[in-house]
Short mmCIF file of C-alpha atoms in Angstrom, two decimals:
data_model
loop_
_atom_site.label_atom_id
_atom_site.label_comp_id
_atom_site.label_asym_id
_atom_site.label_seq_id
_atom_site.Cartn_x
_atom_site.Cartn_y
_atom_site.Cartn_z
CA MET K 6 -11.44 -13.09 -20.01
CA GLY K 7 -11.10 -10.67 -17.05
CA CYS K 8 -11.24 -13.15 -14.31
CA VAL K 9 -8.92 -16.03 -15.72
CA SER K 10 -5.44 -16.29 -14.11
CA ASP K 11 -2.27 -16.06 -15.89
CA SER K 12 -1.59 -19.79 -14.95
CA ASP K 13 -5.11 -20.99 -16.20
CA GLN K 14 -4.61 -19.24 -19.80
CA GLN K 15 -1.18 -20.77 -20.07
CA GLU K 16 -2.30 -24.45 -19.11
CA ALA K 17 -5.46 -23.99 -21.38
CA ARG K 18 -3.05 -23.26 -24.24
CA GLU K 19 -0.81 -26.06 -23.48
CA ALA K 20 -3.54 -28.46 -22.94
CA GLY K 21 -4.81 -27.64 -26.41
CA GLU K 22 -1.32 -28.03 -27.81
CA LYS K 23 -0.89 -31.61 -26.14
CA ALA K 24 -4.26 -32.53 -27.45
CA VAL K 25 -2.97 -31.80 -30.98
CA GLN K 26 0.40 -33.50 -30.36
CA PHE K 27 -1.51 -36.72 -29.06
CA ALA K 28 -3.81 -36.77 -32.00
CA LEU K 29 -1.13 -36.23 -34.84
CA GLY K 30 2.00 -37.62 -33.15
CA LEU K 31 0.86 -40.61 -31.39
CA GLY K 32 -2.14 -41.37 -33.46
CA CYS K 33 -4.05 -41.07 -30.02
CA SER K 34 -7.46 -39.66 -30.66
CA GLU K 35 -9.44 -41.11 -27.72
CA GLY K 36 -9.28 -39.34 -24.40
CA SER K 37 -9.03 -35.99 -22.56
CA VAL K 38 -5.83 -34.16 -21.77
CA THR K 39 -5.68 -33.85 -18.00
CA ILE K 40 -3.16 -31.89 -16.13
CA HIS K 41 -0.90 -33.36 -13.24
CA ARG K 42 0.90 -31.50 -10.61
CA THR K 43 4.47 -32.74 -10.49
CA GLY K 44 6.27 -30.35 -8.17
CA ASN K 45 5.67 -27.23 -5.96
CA TYR K 46 4.02 -25.83 -9.33
CA ALA K 47 5.18 -27.83 -12.32
CA VAL K 48 2.74 -29.88 -14.45
CA ASP K 49 2.59 -32.72 -16.67
CA TYR K 50 -0.01 -33.38 -19.40
CA LYS K 51 -1.42 -36.82 -19.82
CA LEU K 52 -4.07 -38.45 -22.35
CA THR K 53 -6.62 -39.94 -20.03
CA PRO K 54 -9.33 -42.40 -20.99
CA ILE K 55 -12.75 -40.47 -21.27
CA GLY K 56 -14.39 -42.86 -18.82
CA LYS K 57 -12.01 -41.85 -16.08
CA VAL K 58 -12.80 -38.23 -16.14
CA ALA K 59 -16.29 -38.00 -17.42
CA GLY K 60 -18.90 -37.36 -14.79
CA LYS K 61 -16.28 -37.52 -11.92
CA THR K 62 -16.34 -34.89 -9.32
CA LYS K 63 -12.87 -34.34 -7.15
CA VAL K 64 -13.77 -33.53 -3.44
CA MET K 65 -11.49 -31.11 -1.30
CA PRO K 66 -9.14 -33.25 0.54
CA ALA K 67 -9.60 -33.19 4.42
CA GLU K 68 -6.39 -31.68 5.13
CA PHE K 69 -7.36 -28.40 3.61
CA ILE K 70 -10.21 -27.68 5.83
CA ASN K 71 -9.44 -26.46 9.43
CA GLU K 72 -10.39 -28.37 12.58
CA ALA K 73 -13.26 -26.01 13.08
CA GLY K 74 -14.71 -26.65 9.64
CA ASN K 75 -15.13 -23.27 8.94
CA HIS K 76 -11.94 -22.02 7.04
CA VAL K 77 -9.34 -23.49 4.77
CA THR K 78 -5.66 -24.53 5.88
CA GLU K 79 -2.39 -23.16 4.84
CA ALA K 80 -1.87 -26.46 2.95
CA PHE K 81 -4.84 -25.35 0.87
CA LYS K 82 -3.45 -21.74 0.42
CA ALA K 83 -0.16 -23.33 -0.71
CA TYR K 84 -2.00 -25.49 -3.06
CA ALA K 85 -4.27 -22.88 -4.52
CA ARG K 86 -1.65 -20.05 -4.98
CA PRO K 87 -0.18 -21.08 -8.03
CA LEU K 88 -3.60 -21.62 -9.54
CA ILE K 89 -4.69 -17.92 -8.76
CA GLY K 90 -1.77 -16.74 -10.74
CA SER K 91 -0.27 -13.18 -10.24
CA SER K 92 -3.44 -11.23 -11.57
CA PHE K 93 -5.44 -11.76 -8.58
CA PRO K 94 -6.51 -8.69 -6.67
CA ASN K 95 -5.45 -7.99 -3.16
CA VAL K 96 -8.43 -7.96 -0.88
CA ALA K 97 -8.92 -6.72 2.64
CA ARG K 98 -11.38 -7.15 5.37
CA LEU K 99 -12.83 -4.45 7.53
CA ARG K 100 -12.58 -4.82 11.08
CA VAL K 101 -15.20 -2.69 13.06
CA PRO K 102 -16.85 -3.34 16.37
CA MET K 103 -19.88 -5.63 16.60
CA VAL K 104 -23.15 -3.59 16.51
CA ALA K 105 -25.99 -4.73 19.18
CA LYS K 106 -28.73 -6.91 17.54
CA LEU K 107 -32.06 -4.66 17.48
CA ALA K 108 -34.46 -7.28 16.19
CA LYS K 109 -35.73 -10.13 18.31
#
């Protein structure tokens, strides 16, 4: 539990609540509750047929990788920021001079 973001915790609970609502209120018992972004970070929960989600892989869009192919773009950071939540630790990089290679 120590590495679960606050947004993950909230969405997991809401997805469970929606599953019960779909099963009881709508009489729908087949499918998977899926989370869909509707704004900067607002979500909607839908009941999706299991065949549309089972065994599927969502790949990272090309606009999330920089031109050099070695880092993410600001678009990715904007996408990921709400998913990380507020409990993500701040990290720092050490900037030190390069050391000459000794081994051949």
